[in-house]
Coordinates of C-alpha atoms in Angstrom, one line a residue:
M1 CA 191.1 41.5 85.9
P2 CA 188.7 44.7 85.8
C3 CA 189.8 48.1 85.5
F4 CA 190.2 49.8 88.8
S5 CA 189.7 53.5 87.9
C6 CA 189.3 55.8 84.9
C7 CA 192.7 57.0 85.5
T8 CA 194.1 53.7 85.2
C9 CA 192.3 52.7 82.1
S10 CA 193.4 56.3 80.3
L11 CA 197.2 55.4 81.1
C12 CA 196.9 51.5 80.6
G13 CA 194.6 51.0 77.7
P14 CA 190.9 51.0 77.1
C15 CA 188.6 49.0 79.2
G16 CA 186.8 46.4 77.2
G17 CA 186.5 42.6 76.6
G18 CA 189.2 40.2 75.5
A19 CA 192.9 40.6 76.8
S20 CA 192.5 44.6 76.7
S21 CA 190.1 44.5 79.6
S22 CA 193.1 43.8 82.2
S23 CA 194.5 46.9 84.0
E24 CA 197.8 45.2 83.9
N25 CA 200.1 47.2 82.0
Q26 CA 202.9 45.9 79.5
D27 CA 205.3 45.4 82.6
G28 CA 203.0 42.9 84.3
H29 CA 202.0 45.1 87.2
V30 CA 198.5 46.4 88.1
G31 CA 198.0 50.1 87.3
V32 CA 200.2 52.8 86.0
R33 CA 203.7 52.7 86.1
P34 CA 205.1 53.6 89.7
R35 CA 206.9 56.6 88.3
Y36 CA 203.8 58.0 86.6
A37 CA 201.7 57.0 89.8
R38 CA 203.9 59.9 91.7
L39 CA 202.0 62.5 89.5
Y40 CA 198.6 61.6 91.1
Y41 CA 199.8 62.1 94.3
V42 CA 201.4 65.5 93.3
F43 CA 197.7 66.5 92.3
Y44 CA 196.5 65.5 95.5
L45 CA 199.0 67.6 97.4
I46 CA 198.1 70.7 95.2
T47 CA 194.6 70.2 95.6
I48 CA 195.0 70.2 99.4
A49 CA 197.2 73.3 99.3
V50 CA 194.8 75.1 97.3
M51 CA 191.6 74.3 99.5
T52 CA 193.7 75.1 102.5
W53 CA 194.2 78.5 101.3
I54 CA 190.5 78.8 100.3
G55 CA 189.2 77.5 103.6
R56 CA 191.7 79.9 105.7
D57 CA 190.2 83.2 103.9
F58 CA 186.5 82.3 103.2
A59 CA 185.3 79.6 105.6
A60 CA 184.2 82.4 108.2
G61 CA 181.2 83.0 106.3
A62 CA 180.3 79.1 106.2
L63 CA 180.5 79.0 109.9
H64 CA 176.9 78.1 110.6
V65 CA 177.3 74.7 108.5
L66 CA 180.5 73.6 110.1
P67 CA 179.9 72.3 113.3
G68 CA 183.6 71.6 113.9
L69 CA 184.2 75.4 114.1
E70 CA 181.4 76.3 116.3
H71 CA 183.7 77.2 119.3
C72 CA 185.3 80.2 117.1
D73 CA 182.2 82.2 117.7
V74 CA 183.9 84.0 120.3
D75 CA 182.1 87.2 119.5
G76 CA 178.6 85.8 119.2
T77 CA 178.2 87.2 115.6
A78 CA 178.4 84.0 113.8
P79 CA 175.6 83.5 111.5
T80 CA 173.2 80.6 112.1
V81 CA 170.2 79.0 110.1
A82 CA 167.9 80.3 112.8
S83 CA 169.3 83.9 112.8
W84 CA 169.2 83.9 109.1
A85 CA 165.4 82.7 109.1
G86 CA 164.7 85.4 111.6
N87 CA 166.3 88.2 109.8
A88 CA 164.4 87.0 106.8
A89 CA 161.2 86.9 108.4
G90 CA 161.7 90.4 109.9
A91 CA 162.7 91.9 106.7
T92 CA 159.5 90.5 105.0
A93 CA 157.5 92.0 107.9
V94 CA 159.0 95.5 107.4
A95 CA 158.5 95.2 103.6
A96 CA 154.9 94.4 104.2
G97 CA 154.5 97.2 106.6
N98 CA 156.0 99.6 104.2
A99 CA 153.7 98.4 101.4
A100 CA 150.6 98.6 103.5
G101 CA 151.6 102.1 104.6
N102 CA 152.1 103.3 100.9
A103 CA 148.8 101.7 99.9
A104 CA 147.1 103.6 102.7
G105 CA 148.6 106.7 101.7
A106 CA 147.7 106.3 98.1
A107 CA 143.9 105.7 98.9
T108 CA 143.7 108.7 101.3
P109 CA 142.1 111.8 99.6
D110 CA 144.2 114.9 99.1
S111 CA 141.7 117.0 101.3
I112 CA 142.5 114.7 104.3
K113 CA 146.2 114.9 103.7
N114 CA 146.2 118.8 103.6
F115 CA 144.2 118.9 107.0
V116 CA 146.5 116.8 108.6
G117 CA 149.6 118.7 107.5
N118 CA 148.0 122.0 108.6
A119 CA 147.1 120.7 112.0
S120 CA 150.6 119.6 112.5
A121 CA 151.9 122.9 111.5
V122 CA 149.3 124.8 114.0
A123 CA 150.2 122.4 116.9
G124 CA 154.1 123.0 116.2
N125 CA 153.4 126.9 116.4
A126 CA 151.5 126.6 119.7
A127 CA 154.2 124.5 121.2
D128 CA 156.7 127.1 120.4
A129 CA 154.5 129.9 121.9
V130 CA 154.0 128.0 125.0
A131 CA 157.7 127.5 125.6
G132 CA 158.3 131.3 124.9
A133 CA 155.8 132.3 127.5
V134 CA 157.5 129.9 130.1
D135 CA 160.9 131.6 129.3
A136 CA 159.2 135.1 129.8
A137 CA 157.7 134.1 133.2
R138 CA 160.8 132.6 134.5
D139 CA 162.8 136.0 133.8
A140 CA 160.0 138.0 135.3
V141 CA 160.2 136.0 138.6
D142 CA 164.0 136.1 138.6
S143 CA 163.9 140.3 138.4
V144 CA 161.8 140.5 141.4
T145 CA 163.1 137.7 143.7
G146 CA 166.6 137.4 142.7
K147 CA 166.1 133.8 142.5
K148 CA 168.4 132.1 140.0
Y149 CA 167.0 129.0 138.4
P150 CA 170.0 126.2 138.1
P151 CA 171.5 126.4 134.7
P152 CA 170.5 123.6 132.5
P153 CA 172.4 120.5 132.6
P154 CA 175.6 120.3 130.5
P155 CA 174.9 118.1 127.3
S156 CA 176.0 114.7 127.8
P157 CA 179.5 113.6 126.6
P158 CA 179.8 111.9 123.2
P159 CA 179.7 108.4 123.1
P160 CA 183.2 106.6 122.9
S161 CA 184.4 105.9 119.8
P162 CA 184.3 102.5 118.6
P163 CA 187.3 100.4 119.0
P164 CA 189.7 100.2 115.9
P165 CA 189.0 97.5 113.5
P166 CA 191.2 94.5 113.7
P167 CA 194.4 94.3 111.5
H168 CA 193.4 93.9 108.0
G169 CA 189.8 93.5 108.9
R170 CA 189.9 90.3 110.4
S171 CA 188.0 89.7 113.7
A172 CA 188.7 87.4 116.3
R173 CA 186.1 84.8 115.1
E174 CA 187.6 85.1 111.3
T175 CA 191.1 84.5 112.6
C176 CA 190.2 81.4 114.7
V177 CA 188.2 80.0 111.8
G178 CA 191.1 80.7 109.4
K179 CA 193.5 78.8 111.5
E180 CA 191.3 76.2 112.6
T181 CA 190.3 75.4 108.8
V182 CA 194.0 75.3 108.0
L183 CA 194.9 72.8 110.7
R184 CA 191.9 70.8 109.8
L185 CA 192.5 70.6 106.3
S186 CA 196.3 69.7 106.5
F187 CA 195.4 67.0 109.1
S188 CA 193.2 65.6 106.3
G189 CA 196.2 65.6 104.0
W190 CA 198.6 64.3 106.6
L191 CA 196.1 61.4 107.6
F192 CA 195.7 60.5 103.9
F193 CA 199.6 60.2 103.1
A194 CA 200.4 58.8 106.4
V195 CA 198.0 55.7 106.0
M196 CA 199.1 55.4 102.4
S197 CA 202.7 55.2 103.5
L198 CA 202.1 52.6 106.2
A199 CA 200.2 50.5 103.8
L200 CA 203.4 50.5 101.6
V201 CA 206.0 50.1 104.2
G202 CA 208.8 47.8 102.6
V203 CA 207.5 48.0 99.1
A204 CA 210.6 48.4 97.0
E205 CA 210.3 46.0 93.9
S206 CA 207.6 45.5 91.1
D207 CA 206.6 42.1 92.2
S208 CA 205.5 43.1 95.7
P209 CA 201.7 42.0 95.9
R210 CA 201.0 45.5 97.8
L211 CA 202.2 47.6 94.7
P212 CA 198.8 48.0 93.3
L213 CA 197.9 50.1 96.4
H214 CA 200.3 52.6 95.0
T215 CA 199.8 52.4 91.4
A216 CA 196.1 51.7 91.0
F217 CA 192.6 52.6 92.7
F218 CA 192.8 56.2 92.0
T219 CA 189.0 56.8 91.9
V220 CA 188.6 55.2 95.3
K221 CA 191.6 57.2 96.7
T222 CA 190.0 60.3 95.4
L223 CA 186.6 59.7 97.0
L224 CA 188.6 58.5 100.3
L225 CA 190.4 61.9 100.2
A226 CA 187.2 64.0 99.6
V227 CA 185.7 62.1 102.7
I228 CA 188.8 62.6 104.9
I229 CA 188.8 66.3 104.1
V230 CA 185.3 66.7 105.0
M231 CA 185.1 64.8 108.3
P232 CA 187.6 67.1 110.5
L233 CA 185.4 70.2 109.3
V234 CA 182.2 68.7 110.9
I235 CA 183.6 67.1 114.1
P236 CA 182.1 69.1 116.7
G237 CA 183.6 70.4 120.0
T238 CA 187.4 69.8 119.2
D239 CA 190.3 71.9 118.4
F240 CA 193.4 71.0 116.6
V241 CA 196.0 72.8 118.4
W242 CA 197.6 69.7 119.4
Y243 CA 197.9 68.8 115.6
G244 CA 199.4 72.4 115.1
Q245 CA 202.2 71.7 117.9
L246 CA 203.0 68.2 116.1
A247 CA 203.1 70.0 112.7
R248 CA 205.6 72.4 114.1
I249 CA 208.2 69.6 114.8
A250 CA 207.3 67.6 111.6
S251 CA 207.8 70.9 109.7
G252 CA 211.5 71.1 111.0
V253 CA 212.0 67.6 109.8
F254 CA 210.7 68.5 106.6
L255 CA 213.2 71.3 106.2
L256 CA 216.1 69.1 107.4
L257 CA 215.3 66.3 104.9
Q258 CA 215.0 69.0 102.0
M259 CA 218.3 70.2 102.9
V260 CA 220.0 66.8 102.8
V261 CA 218.6 66.1 99.4
L262 CA 219.7 69.6 98.4
L263 CA 223.3 68.7 99.2
D264 CA 223.0 65.5 97.5
I265 CA 221.8 66.9 94.3
V266 CA 224.6 69.7 94.4
Y267 CA 227.5 66.9 95.0
L268 CA 225.8 64.7 92.1
W269 CA 225.8 67.9 89.8
N270 CA 229.5 68.5 90.7
A271 CA 230.7 65.1 90.4
D272 CA 228.6 64.6 86.8
W273 CA 230.3 67.8 85.4
L274 CA 233.8 66.9 86.8
E275 CA 233.3 63.4 85.0
R276 CA 232.6 65.1 81.8
E277 CA 235.4 67.5 82.3
W278 CA 233.1 70.4 81.8
T279 CA 235.7 72.8 83.4
Y280 CA 234.6 76.0 81.6
L281 CA 230.9 75.4 82.3
M282 CA 231.9 74.9 85.9
V283 CA 233.9 78.0 86.3
A284 CA 230.9 80.1 84.7
A285 CA 228.4 78.5 86.9
T286 CA 230.2 79.2 89.9
L287 CA 230.7 83.0 88.9
V288 CA 226.9 83.2 88.1
L289 CA 226.1 81.6 91.7
Y290 CA 228.5 83.9 93.6
V291 CA 227.7 87.1 91.6
A292 CA 224.0 86.5 91.9
S293 CA 224.1 85.6 95.6
L294 CA 226.2 88.9 96.4
C295 CA 223.6 91.0 94.1
V296 CA 220.7 89.5 96.1
L297 CA 222.5 90.2 99.4
G298 CA 223.2 93.9 98.4
V299 CA 219.4 94.3 97.5
L300 CA 218.3 92.8 100.9
Y301 CA 220.7 95.2 102.7
H302 CA 219.5 98.1 101.0
T303 CA 215.6 97.0 101.3
F304 CA 215.6 95.5 104.8
A305 CA 218.4 97.1 106.6
P306 CA 218.1 100.9 105.7
N307 CA 219.4 102.1 109.2
A308 CA 221.2 100.8 112.1
Q309 CA 218.0 100.0 114.0
C310 CA 217.3 97.1 112.1
S311 CA 219.3 94.7 114.0
T312 CA 217.6 91.5 113.1
S313 CA 217.9 92.2 109.4
I314 CA 221.6 93.0 109.5
G315 CA 222.2 90.0 111.8
L316 CA 220.7 87.7 109.4
L317 CA 222.5 89.1 106.2
T318 CA 226.0 89.5 108.0
T319 CA 225.8 86.1 109.3
Q320 CA 224.9 84.8 105.7
L321 CA 228.2 86.7 104.5
V322 CA 230.4 85.2 107.2
F323 CA 229.1 81.6 106.7
G324 CA 229.6 81.9 103.0
S325 CA 233.3 83.0 103.5
I326 CA 234.1 80.5 106.0
V327 CA 232.8 77.8 103.8
T328 CA 234.3 79.0 100.6
V329 CA 237.4 78.9 102.3
L330 CA 236.9 75.2 103.6
S331 CA 236.0 74.1 100.0
I332 CA 239.3 74.8 98.5
S333 CA 241.3 73.7 101.3
W334 CA 242.2 69.9 101.8
Q335 CA 240.9 68.9 98.4
Q336 CA 243.2 66.0 97.9
R337 CA 242.3 64.5 101.3
R338 CA 238.7 64.9 100.4
Q339 CA 239.1 63.3 96.8
E340 CA 240.7 60.2 98.7
A341 CA 237.8 60.0 100.9
G342 CA 235.3 60.1 97.9
V343 CA 233.9 63.6 98.3
N344 CA 234.2 66.0 95.4
A345 CA 233.3 69.4 96.5
G346 CA 234.7 72.9 95.4
L347 CA 233.6 76.3 94.5
L348 CA 230.6 75.1 92.4
T349 CA 229.0 73.4 95.3
S350 CA 229.7 76.1 97.8
G351 CA 228.1 78.7 95.5
A352 CA 225.2 76.5 95.2
V353 CA 224.7 76.4 98.8
L354 CA 225.3 80.1 99.0
F355 CA 222.6 80.9 96.4
Y356 CA 220.2 78.7 98.2
T357 CA 220.8 79.9 101.6
T358 CA 220.5 83.6 100.4
I359 CA 217.1 83.0 98.9
L360 CA 216.2 81.5 102.2
V361 CA 217.3 84.5 104.1
G362 CA 215.6 86.8 101.8
S363 CA 212.3 84.9 102.1
A364 CA 212.7 85.0 106.0
L365 CA 213.1 88.9 105.8
R366 CA 210.0 89.0 103.4
S367 CA 208.1 87.2 106.4
M368 CA 208.7 90.2 108.7
P369 CA 205.5 91.6 110.1
E370 CA 204.4 94.5 108.0
D371 CA 204.0 97.0 111.0
D372 CA 207.8 96.6 111.7
G373 CA 209.7 99.7 111.1
C374 CA 212.4 97.9 108.8
F375 CA 209.6 96.3 106.5
P376 CA 209.7 98.4 103.3
K377 CA 206.4 100.2 102.8
H378 CA 206.3 99.7 98.8
L379 CA 206.1 95.8 99.7
S380 CA 203.4 96.5 102.2
D381 CA 201.4 98.6 99.8
G382 CA 201.8 96.5 96.8
P383 CA 199.1 95.2 94.6
A384 CA 197.1 92.3 95.7
W385 CA 198.1 90.1 92.6
T386 CA 201.8 90.2 93.8
N387 CA 200.7 88.3 97.0
G388 CA 198.8 85.8 94.6
I389 CA 201.9 85.3 92.5
A390 CA 203.9 84.6 95.8
F391 CA 201.3 82.2 96.9
V392 CA 201.6 80.2 93.8
F393 CA 205.2 80.2 93.6
G394 CA 205.4 79.3 97.3
V395 CA 203.1 76.3 96.9
M396 CA 204.8 75.1 94.0
A397 CA 208.1 75.3 95.8
V398 CA 206.7 73.0 98.5
V399 CA 205.1 70.6 95.9
W400 CA 208.4 70.5 93.8
T401 CA 210.5 69.9 96.8
A402 CA 208.4 67.3 98.3
F403 CA 208.5 65.6 94.9
R404 CA 212.2 65.7 94.6
T405 CA 213.1 64.8 98.1
G406 CA 210.4 62.0 98.4
S407 CA 211.7 60.4 95.2
N408 CA 215.3 60.4 96.6
A409 CA 215.1 57.8 99.3
K410 CA 218.5 56.7 98.5
A411 CA 220.1 60.0 99.8
M412 CA 218.2 59.2 103.2
G413 CA 219.6 55.9 103.5
F414 CA 216.4 53.8 102.8
G415 CA 217.5 52.2 99.8
G416 CA 215.3 52.0 96.5
G417 CA 215.7 54.7 94.0
G418 CA 217.7 52.3 91.7
G419 CA 216.0 53.6 88.5
D420 CA 214.2 50.3 87.5
V421 CA 216.9 47.9 87.9
E422 CA 216.2 44.3 86.7
G423 CA 216.5 41.4 88.9
G424 CA 215.6 42.3 92.4
A425 CA 215.6 39.9 95.4
G426 CA 212.1 38.7 94.4
G427 CA 212.6 38.3 90.5
G428 CA 211.2 41.8 89.9
W429 CA 212.8 45.1 89.1
E430 CA 213.7 47.7 91.6
L431 CA 211.6 50.9 91.8
D432 CA 212.8 54.2 90.9
H433 CA 211.5 55.3 94.4
R434 CA 210.4 54.1 97.8
P435 CA 206.7 54.6 97.8
D436 CA 206.5 54.6 101.6
F437 CA 209.2 57.3 102.0
F438 CA 207.6 59.3 99.2
L439 CA 204.2 59.3 100.7
G440 CA 205.5 59.8 104.0
Y441 CA 207.3 62.9 102.9
F442 CA 204.1 64.1 101.3
A443 CA 202.7 63.8 104.8
L444 CA 205.2 66.1 106.2
A445 CA 204.6 68.4 103.3
C446 CA 201.1 68.8 104.5
M447 CA 202.1 69.6 108.1
Y448 CA 204.4 72.1 106.5
L449 CA 201.6 73.9 104.6
A450 CA 199.9 74.3 108.1
M451 CA 202.7 76.1 109.3
L452 CA 203.3 78.0 106.0
F453 CA 199.6 79.4 106.0
N454 CA 199.5 80.1 109.8
G455 CA 202.9 81.8 109.9
W456 CA 204.1 79.2 112.2
S457 CA 201.9 80.6 115.0
L458 CA 198.9 79.1 116.5
S459 CA 197.6 82.2 118.1
G460 CA 197.0 85.8 117.4
T461 CA 196.1 87.2 114.0
V462 CA 196.9 86.3 110.5
S463 CA 199.0 88.8 108.7
R464 CA 196.3 89.9 106.2
H465 CA 192.8 88.6 104.7
T466 CA 194.6 87.7 101.3
V467 CA 196.5 84.8 99.8
E468 CA 199.5 86.2 101.7
A469 CA 200.9 83.6 104.1
D470 CA 204.0 82.7 106.0
G471 CA 204.4 85.9 107.9
G472 CA 205.4 86.7 111.5
W473 CA 208.5 86.6 113.5
T474 CA 208.3 82.8 114.1
S475 CA 208.4 82.4 110.5
V476 CA 211.4 84.8 110.1
W477 CA 213.4 82.8 112.7
V478 CA 212.4 79.4 111.5
K479 CA 213.8 80.3 108.1
G480 CA 216.9 81.8 109.6
V481 CA 217.9 79.0 111.8
A482 CA 217.2 76.7 108.8
S483 CA 219.6 78.6 106.7
W484 CA 222.3 78.3 109.4
A485 CA 221.5 74.3 109.8
C486 CA 222.2 74.3 105.9
W487 CA 225.4 75.8 106.2
L488 CA 226.5 73.7 109.3
L489 CA 225.4 70.5 107.3
Y490 CA 227.4 71.4 104.2
A491 CA 230.5 72.5 106.4
W492 CA 230.4 69.1 108.0
T493 CA 230.4 67.3 104.6
L494 CA 233.6 69.3 104.0
A495 CA 235.2 68.6 107.3
A496 CA 234.3 64.9 107.9
P497 CA 236.7 63.4 105.4
V498 CA 239.5 65.5 106.7
I499 CA 238.6 64.7 110.6
F500 CA 238.1 60.9 109.6
P501 CA 240.4 60.1 106.9
D502 CA 239.8 56.5 107.4
R503 CA 236.2 56.4 106.4
D504 CA 234.7 56.2 103.1
F505 CA 232.4 58.9 102.2
S506 CA 231.9 58.0 98.6

């Protein structure tokens, strides 16, 4: 069987003759091992995120070669190939005229130059003399007849001042191009991962005939992704606001699934340390989480709520404290009844949720508009490289959560994720993740990136022409509500075993 791609060959052995020419690895399936195949898709997601950022901030200058964005030329200033050619021709003509004038001037004798200069001076003096004579005659007539000539008209008012520049230097055209480019590139990533997910629906074991679609053909997939990325940029006469509306809903699903997996990880962490009887480590980790959360909340109060007028900041931070206090009390109540139902929760799990939601609330406050009175000026005037670091960490957070959540289909009730268990229903081993769920969650991550770069808004202006993203009141409230949803989910996991004692929640 021939090698399907260079990527496959590099991980499965050299391509050549004899037995080594097969792209089947030592486990007998085509391509790389499924757990390593996920890294290729992580690379694809990072590529889409970086291209989306580049397209958002730098595509306005390429409007003349992107037919799909021509409707963004709202001010009629978009450069086109024809206008560029006309400007070039005009500049060439001007340069030629200047050169001819200089040549003529260089060829004129000095005596003629002096004569022309003297004649110009004489003509100017004569004009001044005539004007003075006219003024004298007018004064003489006024003194005899008493007639007054009307005063000269007042000077014309100065032209109106130009309108203020758009926020942070972005015109309406640049804003439209940036947001449309984000939506189109996000759509490309979503389409790629969604098609791959649909092609792998139901694949959960190593002997599935469709598994090579997940573990091989990476050269073909890379070329296919490149074509899918270019296509939406050149489709003329359409906008992707419909996709933006769909991405808003899908991004909420992305955050919700992320929280479910987070709670599952926290419970597994707590159960593992309980089983190992690492009591002192659990106490130390709990103290660190609670102290760190309270310190971060104190810094947020000082930074984003300096006065009583900052009601939004005060409300979000105070709600966080109230939720944390209630859930802490719940976590140390009815522990025996929860343990009988198979739920091991305590202060460690509550501290982890408190720390996560505190960071989420801090991110929400950091997304406030910079012109808001409660936004700290030192953050608004910070150097550009800080925004670059925030961008990198933001993208890495999305990629990491997508990887962790997509690999944990079992927490969602989809099965799979058994960790290469031998002896599946068809004789193969069970995959350590569900490829359809993994790639489907990556499709949701592409939609979430669209909201992240556009500040959850489909109209208006982008916050600034840098790598900064995820700004605006919509982003603030999405993250604030997401933190409340996380608290409610966790509180339900604490209360459900007590409310329904006959059910097994293990």
